[in-house]
Amino acid sequence: MKGFVFHGPGQASWQDVPDPAVKEPTDAIVQVGAVTVCGTDLHILRGDVPEVRPGTVLGHEAVGEIVEVGGDVRTVRPGDRVLVSCITPCGRCRFCRDGSYGQCRGGGGWILGHLVDGTQAEFVRVPYADLSVHPLPAALPGEDAVLLADIFPTSYEVGVLNGCVRPGDTVAIVGAGPIGLAAVVTARLFAPERIISVDMAPARLEAARRLGADAVADVREDPGQLVDDLTGGLGADVVMEAVGVPESFELCTRMVRPGGHVANIGVHGGPVTLHLEELWIRNVTITTGLVDTYSTPTLLRMAAAGRLPTGHLVTHTFPLNHMEEAYDVFAKAAETGALKVVLGGEQHAEVAVPAARP
């Protein structure tokens, strides 16, 4: 088969690789129908994730069809159309039993495209299939569903739920990339009074407006003042960091109200200053986290019901074998306007529904 193989910092190629095979009775083999590229994949290509060895097939998100399962797999069978989760839980260790699948110590966690071959290929072996793949509703297109493998559960769990968004809240989200935009969409499920999106790219701020942000602010034009103006000087109830740089984290801590929540979603590649000398007296709660994907079944049901406009984040589509081009477009988002790129896709026959009899 073909797969997108990491060869070292700055080097990867779409090339022949061995077909995957069932190694454990809990494995499933999935024929990939649609994949996407994550910001984490760009970090890997830059050499920022040293655990990824040269020769690894990248990718940790996919939609496809089960073609083979091990003898212990009970929840799916060949022919099933499934979502492949970015997190692979063993289901047995202490953390998995608590629902903290991202911290799995039984051979799972974030392993696809990280510690084992990933999803950016024609086929992928998925360990612990009973918990790591999710049957897809027939009405949900694969190119929409693939965004539920990572960015939507990440924004929902690490941002919205950890941040304790409640009805009537003022929510500020710093960063209007894919994660920040997914946070806008999922925060709206809790009926906040207002959502404020902060970024420096006009196109991304416009996308935030389309997806439900009530106000937007250029990060270079004192968004803290806008938050103060809208809240009578109190500050935001919940502030989410969706960039991963020190300046954005410190901005979040300045915009949150006393007793409020700062939910850090962004992946930080360096240290950040924590101003405890200012924060300790304000009763601020700060949370961090790697996604656990315990919410994926709920999000799938909501997407199938039309409650999550996942496909609105997809700006570019490519055939599966155009991996290098897709990476280039995604990496140059400031020039290309890319939010999410999807490779592959599926064709679905339309079924006519008979009209009701009078």
GROMACS .gro file of C-alpha atoms in nm:
model
  358
    1MET     CA    1   0.000   0.000   0.000
    2LYS     CA    2   0.094   0.369   0.002
    3GLY     CA    3   0.151   0.579   0.314
    4PHE     CA    4   0.292   0.918   0.414
    5VAL     CA    5   0.620   0.832   0.584
    6PHE     CA    6   0.826   1.054   0.815
    7HIS     CA    7   1.200   1.036   0.740
    8GLY     CA    8   1.331   1.301   0.978
    9PRO     CA    9   1.287   1.676   1.036
   10GLY     CA   10   1.156   1.838   0.719
   11GLN     CA   11   1.141   1.509   0.528
   12ALA     CA   12   0.839   1.294   0.446
   13SER     CA   13   0.704   1.121   0.135
   14TRP     CA   14   0.403   0.932  -0.003
   15GLN     CA   15   0.553   0.593  -0.079
   16ASP     CA   16   0.515   0.216  -0.077
   17VAL     CA   17   0.496   0.064   0.271
   18PRO     CA   18   0.404  -0.286   0.391
   19ASP     CA   19   0.035  -0.363   0.424
   20PRO     CA   20  -0.075  -0.367   0.790
   21ALA     CA   21  -0.179  -0.696   0.944
   22VAL     CA   22  -0.363  -0.799   1.260
   23LYS     CA   23  -0.100  -0.846   1.532
   24GLU     CA   24  -0.320  -0.872   1.840
   25PRO     CA   25  -0.670  -1.016   1.881
   26THR     CA   26  -0.796  -0.667   1.972
   27ASP     CA   27  -0.676  -0.512   1.641
   28ALA     CA   28  -0.880  -0.396   1.343
   29ILE     CA   29  -0.759  -0.313   0.991
   30VAL     CA   30  -0.932  -0.011   0.838
   31GLN     CA   31  -0.932   0.085   0.473
   32VAL     CA   32  -0.892   0.464   0.489
   33GLY     CA   33  -1.155   0.674   0.315
   34ALA     CA   34  -1.077   1.024   0.444
   35VAL     CA   35  -0.801   1.176   0.656
   36THR     CA   36  -0.699   1.521   0.766
   37VAL     CA   37  -0.377   1.695   0.868
   38CYS     CA   38  -0.333   1.820   1.226
   39GLY     CA   39  -0.110   2.094   1.363
   40THR     CA   40   0.062   1.820   1.562
   41ASP     CA   41   0.166   1.659   1.233
   42LEU     CA   42   0.344   1.984   1.144
   43HIS     CA   43   0.522   1.976   1.482
   44ILE     CA   44   0.639   1.622   1.402
   45LEU     CA   45   0.768   1.726   1.061
   46ARG     CA   46   0.965   2.007   1.222
   47GLY     CA   47   1.129   1.757   1.454
   48ASP     CA   48   0.952   1.881   1.767
   49VAL     CA   49   0.829   1.533   1.868
   50PRO     CA   50   1.142   1.319   1.904
   51GLU     CA   51   0.945   1.005   1.997
   52VAL     CA   52   0.836   0.975   1.632
   53ARG     CA   53   1.096   0.758   1.462
   54PRO     CA   54   1.195   0.784   1.097
   55GLY     CA   55   0.995   0.532   0.896
   56THR     CA   56   0.667   0.599   1.081
   57VAL     CA   57   0.348   0.656   0.882
   58LEU     CA   58   0.199   0.982   1.009
   59GLY     CA   59  -0.162   1.073   1.096
   60HIS     CA   60  -0.401   1.008   1.383
   61GLU     CA   61  -0.745   1.090   1.237
   62ALA     CA   62  -0.943   0.896   0.976
   63VAL     CA   63  -1.274   0.767   0.850
   64GLY     CA   64  -1.285   0.435   0.668
   65GLU     CA   65  -1.421   0.082   0.642
   66ILE     CA   66  -1.331  -0.218   0.855
   67VAL     CA   67  -1.173  -0.489   0.639
   68GLU     CA   68  -1.045  -0.728   0.908
   69VAL     CA   69  -1.071  -0.771   1.286
   70GLY     CA   70  -0.894  -0.978   1.549
   71GLY     CA   71  -1.070  -1.255   1.733
   72ASP     CA   72  -1.145  -1.049   2.044
   73VAL     CA   73  -1.309  -0.751   1.866
   74ARG     CA   74  -1.681  -0.740   1.945
   75THR     CA   75  -1.820  -0.396   1.853
   76VAL     CA   76  -1.736  -0.377   1.480
   77ARG     CA   77  -1.701  -0.619   1.192
   78PRO     CA   78  -1.578  -0.611   0.830
   79GLY     CA   79  -1.786  -0.379   0.617
   80ASP     CA   80  -1.862  -0.133   0.899
   81ARG     CA   81  -1.796   0.232   0.826
   82VAL     CA   82  -1.610   0.386   1.120
   83LEU     CA   83  -1.437   0.688   1.265
   84VAL     CA   84  -1.080   0.620   1.384
   85SER     CA   85  -1.015   0.817   1.704
   86CYS     CA   86  -0.691   1.006   1.767
   87ILE     CA   87  -0.670   0.832   2.107
   88THR     CA   88  -0.636   0.455   2.145
   89PRO     CA   89  -0.747   0.335   2.493
   90CYS     CA   90  -0.659  -0.008   2.628
   91GLY     CA   91  -0.969   0.009   2.849
   92ARG     CA   92  -0.808  -0.178   3.139
   93CYS     CA   93  -0.547   0.043   3.306
   94ARG     CA   94  -0.615   0.277   3.598
   95PHE     CA   95  -0.648   0.585   3.375
   96CYS     CA   96  -0.875   0.419   3.118
   97ARG     CA   97  -1.108   0.299   3.392
   98ASP     CA   98  -1.136   0.663   3.501
   99GLY     CA   99  -1.211   0.774   3.143
  100SER     CA  100  -0.872   0.944   3.109
  101TYR     CA  101  -0.792   0.762   2.786
  102GLY     CA  102  -0.526   1.009   2.680
  103GLN     CA  103  -0.316   0.901   2.979
  104CYS     CA  104  -0.347   0.526   2.902
  105ARG     CA  105  -0.062   0.318   3.046
  106GLY     CA  106  -0.166  -0.011   2.888
  107GLY     CA  107  -0.007   0.044   2.549
  108GLY     CA  108  -0.256   0.302   2.427
  109GLY     CA  109  -0.309   0.679   2.446
  110TRP     CA  110  -0.190   0.888   2.153
  111ILE     CA  111  -0.001   0.623   1.958
  112LEU     CA  112  -0.125   0.643   1.596
  113GLY     CA  113   0.124   0.841   1.389
  114HIS     CA  114   0.331   0.882   1.703
  115LEU     CA  115   0.452   0.549   1.840
  116VAL     CA  116   0.299   0.322   1.572
  117ASP     CA  117   0.207   0.370   1.207
  118GLY     CA  118  -0.079   0.612   1.161
  119THR     CA  119  -0.375   0.688   0.941
  120GLN     CA  120  -0.228   0.885   0.649
  121ALA     CA  121  -0.220   0.574   0.434
  122GLU     CA  122  -0.447   0.350   0.232
  123PHE     CA  123  -0.490   0.109   0.527
  124VAL     CA  124  -0.419   0.137   0.901
  125ARG     CA  125  -0.397  -0.110   1.188
  126VAL     CA  126  -0.595   0.020   1.486
  127PRO     CA  127  -0.512  -0.139   1.824
  128TYR     CA  128  -0.784  -0.184   2.088
  129ALA     CA  129  -1.049  -0.146   1.821
  130ASP     CA  130  -1.351  -0.185   2.050
  131LEU     CA  131  -1.275   0.152   2.211
  132SER     CA  132  -1.072   0.317   1.933
  133VAL     CA  133  -1.314   0.310   1.640
  134HIS     CA  134  -1.673   0.434   1.635
  135PRO     CA  135  -1.944   0.319   1.392
  136LEU     CA  136  -2.059   0.611   1.179
  137PRO     CA  137  -2.421   0.711   1.119
  138ALA     CA  138  -2.503   0.646   0.753
  139ALA     CA  139  -2.613   1.007   0.700
  140LEU     CA  140  -2.281   1.161   0.812
  141PRO     CA  141  -2.033   1.218   0.526
  142GLY     CA  142  -1.683   1.098   0.597
  143GLU     CA  143  -1.523   1.430   0.510
  144ASP     CA  144  -1.737   1.590   0.785
  145ALA     CA  145  -1.702   1.307   1.035
  146VAL     CA  146  -1.319   1.302   1.020
  147LEU     CA  147  -1.307   1.629   1.215
  148LEU     CA  148  -1.462   1.443   1.507
  149ALA     CA  149  -1.149   1.229   1.541
  150ASP     CA  150  -0.952   1.505   1.714
  151ILE     CA  151  -1.029   1.877   1.696
  152PHE     CA  152  -1.393   1.867   1.805
  153PRO     CA  153  -1.346   1.639   2.108
  154THR     CA  154  -1.028   1.831   2.195
  155SER     CA  155  -1.203   2.169   2.193
  156TYR     CA  156  -1.510   2.033   2.367
  157GLU     CA  157  -1.335   1.839   2.644
  158VAL     CA  158  -1.019   2.043   2.707
  159GLY     CA  159  -1.178   2.381   2.637
  160VAL     CA  160  -1.553   2.388   2.695
  161LEU     CA  161  -1.596   2.118   2.961
  162ASN     CA  162  -1.271   2.183   3.149
  163GLY     CA  163  -1.352   2.555   3.134
  164CYS     CA  164  -1.696   2.489   3.285
  165VAL     CA  165  -1.890   2.697   3.032
  166ARG     CA  166  -2.240   2.768   3.160
  167PRO     CA  167  -2.552   2.943   3.029
  168GLY     CA  168  -2.514   3.319   3.042
  169ASP     CA  169  -2.132   3.316   3.051
  170THR     CA  170  -1.899   3.545   2.864
  171VAL     CA  171  -1.653   3.318   2.683
  172ALA     CA  172  -1.334   3.448   2.521
  173ILE     CA  173  -1.136   3.221   2.289
  174VAL     CA  174  -0.783   3.328   2.199
  175GLY     CA  175  -0.696   3.173   1.863
  176ALA     CA  176  -0.931   3.122   1.567
  177GLY     CA  177  -0.755   2.832   1.402
  178PRO     CA  178  -0.934   2.497   1.370
  179ILE     CA  179  -0.922   2.425   1.745
  180GLY     CA  180  -1.043   2.773   1.839
  181LEU     CA  181  -1.323   2.759   1.582
  182ALA     CA  182  -1.434   2.416   1.705
  183ALA     CA  183  -1.440   2.569   2.054
  184VAL     CA  184  -1.674   2.843   1.927
  185VAL     CA  185  -1.911   2.579   1.788
  186THR     CA  186  -1.911   2.357   2.096
  187ALA     CA  187  -1.929   2.644   2.347
  188ARG     CA  188  -2.253   2.754   2.181
  189LEU     CA  189  -2.412   2.427   2.295
  190PHE     CA  190  -2.416   2.569   2.650
  191ALA     CA  191  -2.596   2.894   2.563
  192PRO     CA  192  -2.335   3.148   2.682
  193GLU     CA  193  -2.442   3.512   2.669
  194ARG     CA  194  -2.159   3.594   2.431
  195ILE     CA  195  -1.853   3.440   2.268
  196ILE     CA  196  -1.556   3.661   2.182
  197SER     CA  197  -1.300   3.529   1.933
  198VAL     CA  198  -0.947   3.673   1.931
  199ASP     CA  199  -0.695   3.632   1.648
  200MET     CA  200  -0.480   3.841   1.414
  201ALA     CA  201  -0.603   3.697   1.082
  202PRO     CA  202  -0.912   3.875   0.943
  203ALA     CA  203  -1.020   3.564   0.749
  204ARG     CA  204  -1.017   3.353   1.063
  205LEU     CA  205  -1.207   3.614   1.262
  206GLU     CA  206  -1.468   3.620   0.985
  207ALA     CA  207  -1.488   3.241   1.005
  208ALA     CA  208  -1.543   3.273   1.381
  209ARG     CA  209  -1.833   3.509   1.317
  210ARG     CA  210  -1.989   3.267   1.068
  211LEU     CA  211  -1.963   2.985   1.320
  212GLY     CA  212  -2.128   3.178   1.601
  213ALA     CA  213  -1.889   3.423   1.768
  214ASP     CA  214  -2.080   3.730   1.886
  215ALA     CA  215  -1.776   3.959   1.878
  216VAL     CA  216  -1.425   3.940   1.738
  217ALA     CA  217  -1.104   4.123   1.827
  218ASP     CA  218  -0.764   4.163   1.667
  219VAL     CA  219  -0.508   4.045   1.921
  220ARG     CA  220  -0.294   4.352   1.837
  221GLU     CA  221  -0.572   4.593   1.936
  222ASP     CA  222  -0.613   4.527   2.310
  223PRO     CA  223  -0.885   4.259   2.321
  224GLY     CA  224  -0.881   4.287   2.699
  225GLN     CA  225  -1.042   4.629   2.668
  226LEU     CA  226  -1.322   4.483   2.455
  227VAL     CA  227  -1.384   4.215   2.717
  228ASP     CA  228  -1.393   4.480   2.990
  229ASP     CA  229  -1.634   4.695   2.788
  230LEU     CA  230  -1.870   4.402   2.730
  231THR     CA  231  -1.864   4.282   3.091
  232GLY     CA  232  -1.869   4.608   3.282
  233GLY     CA  233  -1.506   4.561   3.380
  234LEU     CA  234  -1.553   4.215   3.535
  235GLY     CA  235  -1.369   4.007   3.274
  236ALA     CA  236  -1.466   3.687   3.096
  237ASP     CA  237  -1.610   3.394   3.288
  238VAL     CA  238  -1.416   3.146   3.074
  239VAL     CA  239  -1.108   3.212   2.860
  240MET     CA  240  -0.967   2.942   2.631
  241GLU     CA  241  -0.610   2.943   2.501
  242ALA     CA  242  -0.604   2.785   2.153
  243VAL     CA  243  -0.267   2.902   2.015
  244GLY     CA  244   0.015   2.758   2.225
  245VAL     CA  245   0.248   3.056   2.272
  246PRO     CA  246   0.340   3.239   2.594
  247GLU     CA  247   0.185   3.571   2.488
  248SER     CA  248  -0.157   3.419   2.427
  249PHE     CA  249  -0.155   3.233   2.760
  250GLU     CA  250  -0.067   3.550   2.951
  251LEU     CA  251  -0.340   3.738   2.761
  252CYS     CA  252  -0.590   3.478   2.878
  253THR     CA  253  -0.493   3.522   3.242
  254ARG     CA  254  -0.541   3.898   3.208
  255MET     CA  255  -0.889   3.870   3.053
  256VAL     CA  256  -1.042   3.622   3.300
  257ARG     CA  257  -1.262   3.751   3.582
  258PRO     CA  258  -1.199   3.674   3.949
  259GLY     CA  259  -1.332   3.325   4.012
  260GLY     CA  260  -1.321   3.245   3.642
  261HIS     CA  261  -1.160   2.965   3.441
  262VAL     CA  262  -0.865   2.962   3.200
  263ALA     CA  263  -0.872   2.644   2.988
  264ASN     CA  264  -0.547   2.587   2.802
  265ILE     CA  265  -0.601   2.387   2.482
  266GLY     CA  266  -0.296   2.499   2.282
  267VAL     CA  267   0.016   2.285   2.251
  268HIS     CA  268   0.308   2.478   2.402
  269GLY     CA  269   0.658   2.413   2.277
  270GLY     CA  270   0.829   2.625   2.542
  271PRO     CA  271   0.786   2.755   2.897
  272VAL     CA  272   0.524   3.011   2.993
  273THR     CA  273   0.539   3.261   3.279
  274LEU     CA  274   0.267   3.201   3.536
  275HIS     CA  275   0.203   3.525   3.725
  276LEU     CA  276   0.094   3.371   4.053
  277GLU     CA  277   0.180   3.697   4.227
  278GLU     CA  278  -0.126   3.843   4.051
  279LEU     CA  279  -0.346   3.537   4.013
  280TRP     CA  280  -0.345   3.380   4.359
  281ILE     CA  281  -0.577   3.640   4.508
  282ARG     CA  282  -0.827   3.625   4.218
  283ASN     CA  283  -0.948   3.265   4.269
  284VAL     CA  284  -0.867   3.176   3.908
  285THR     CA  285  -0.880   2.811   3.800
  286ILE     CA  286  -0.634   2.706   3.527
  287THR     CA  287  -0.672   2.372   3.352
  288THR     CA  288  -0.464   2.192   3.091
  289GLY     CA  289  -0.515   1.861   2.918
  290LEU     CA  290  -0.468   1.610   2.642
  291VAL     CA  291  -0.796   1.503   2.485
  292ASP     CA  292  -0.944   1.175   2.613
  293THR     CA  293  -1.214   1.138   2.340
  294TYR     CA  294  -1.472   1.010   2.590
  295SER     CA  295  -1.713   1.259   2.431
  296THR     CA  296  -1.679   1.125   2.075
  297PRO     CA  297  -2.001   0.914   2.074
  298THR     CA  298  -2.200   1.217   2.195
  299LEU     CA  299  -2.045   1.445   1.934
  300LEU     CA  300  -2.114   1.190   1.660
  301ARG     CA  301  -2.483   1.182   1.754
  302MET     CA  302  -2.498   1.560   1.754
  303ALA     CA  303  -2.324   1.586   1.417
  304ALA     CA  304  -2.564   1.331   1.268
  305ALA     CA  305  -2.853   1.541   1.402
  306GLY     CA  306  -2.714   1.853   1.233
  307ARG     CA  307  -2.611   2.023   1.557
  308LEU     CA  308  -2.237   2.047   1.477
  309PRO     CA  309  -2.138   2.218   1.150
  310THR     CA  310  -1.811   2.028   1.125
  311GLY     CA  311  -1.786   2.052   0.748
  312HIS     CA  312  -1.782   2.433   0.761
  313LEU     CA  313  -1.421   2.417   0.882
  314VAL     CA  314  -1.303   2.230   0.572
  315THR     CA  315  -1.152   2.476   0.324
  316HIS     CA  316  -0.947   2.246   0.100
  317THR     CA  317  -0.994   1.889  -0.025
  318PHE     CA  318  -0.745   1.664  -0.204
  319PRO     CA  319  -0.720   1.308  -0.332
  320LEU     CA  320  -0.557   1.080  -0.078
  321ASN     CA  321  -0.235   1.056  -0.281
  322HIS     CA  322  -0.181   1.435  -0.281
  323MET     CA  323  -0.040   1.430   0.072
  324GLU     CA  324   0.261   1.656   0.010
  325GLU     CA  325   0.042   1.922  -0.151
  326ALA     CA  326  -0.210   1.909   0.134
  327TYR     CA  327   0.065   1.948   0.395
  328ASP     CA  328   0.207   2.246   0.207
  329VAL     CA  329  -0.132   2.420   0.186
  330PHE     CA  330  -0.205   2.354   0.554
  331ALA     CA  331   0.141   2.469   0.668
  332LYS     CA  332   0.103   2.796   0.474
  333ALA     CA  333  -0.239   2.879   0.617
  334ALA     CA  334  -0.160   3.252   0.636
  335GLU     CA  335  -0.118   3.255   0.257
  336THR     CA  336  -0.372   2.990   0.156
  337GLY     CA  337  -0.650   3.063   0.403
  338ALA     CA  338  -0.658   2.696   0.503
  339LEU     CA  339  -0.850   2.592   0.812
  340LYS     CA  340  -0.881   2.216   0.775
  341VAL     CA  341  -0.769   2.013   0.475
  342VAL     CA  342  -0.929   1.675   0.402
  343LEU     CA  343  -0.783   1.408   0.179
  344GLY     CA  344  -1.000   1.139   0.024
  345GLY     CA  345  -1.373   1.134   0.078
  346GLU     CA  346  -1.662   0.908   0.001
  347GLN     CA  347  -1.947   0.893  -0.246
  348HIS     CA  348  -2.287   0.809  -0.105
  349ALA     CA  349  -2.591   0.708  -0.302
  350GLU     CA  350  -2.894   0.922  -0.227
  351VAL     CA  351  -3.200   0.731  -0.114
  352ALA     CA  352  -3.537   0.879  -0.206
  353VAL     CA  353  -3.784   0.891   0.081
  354PRO     CA  354  -4.142   0.818  -0.038
  355ALA     CA  355  -4.395   1.091   0.027
  356ALA     CA  356  -4.644   1.025   0.300
  357ARG     CA  357  -4.984   0.903   0.185
  358PRO     CA  358  -5.268   1.153   0.225
   0.00000   0.00000   0.00000
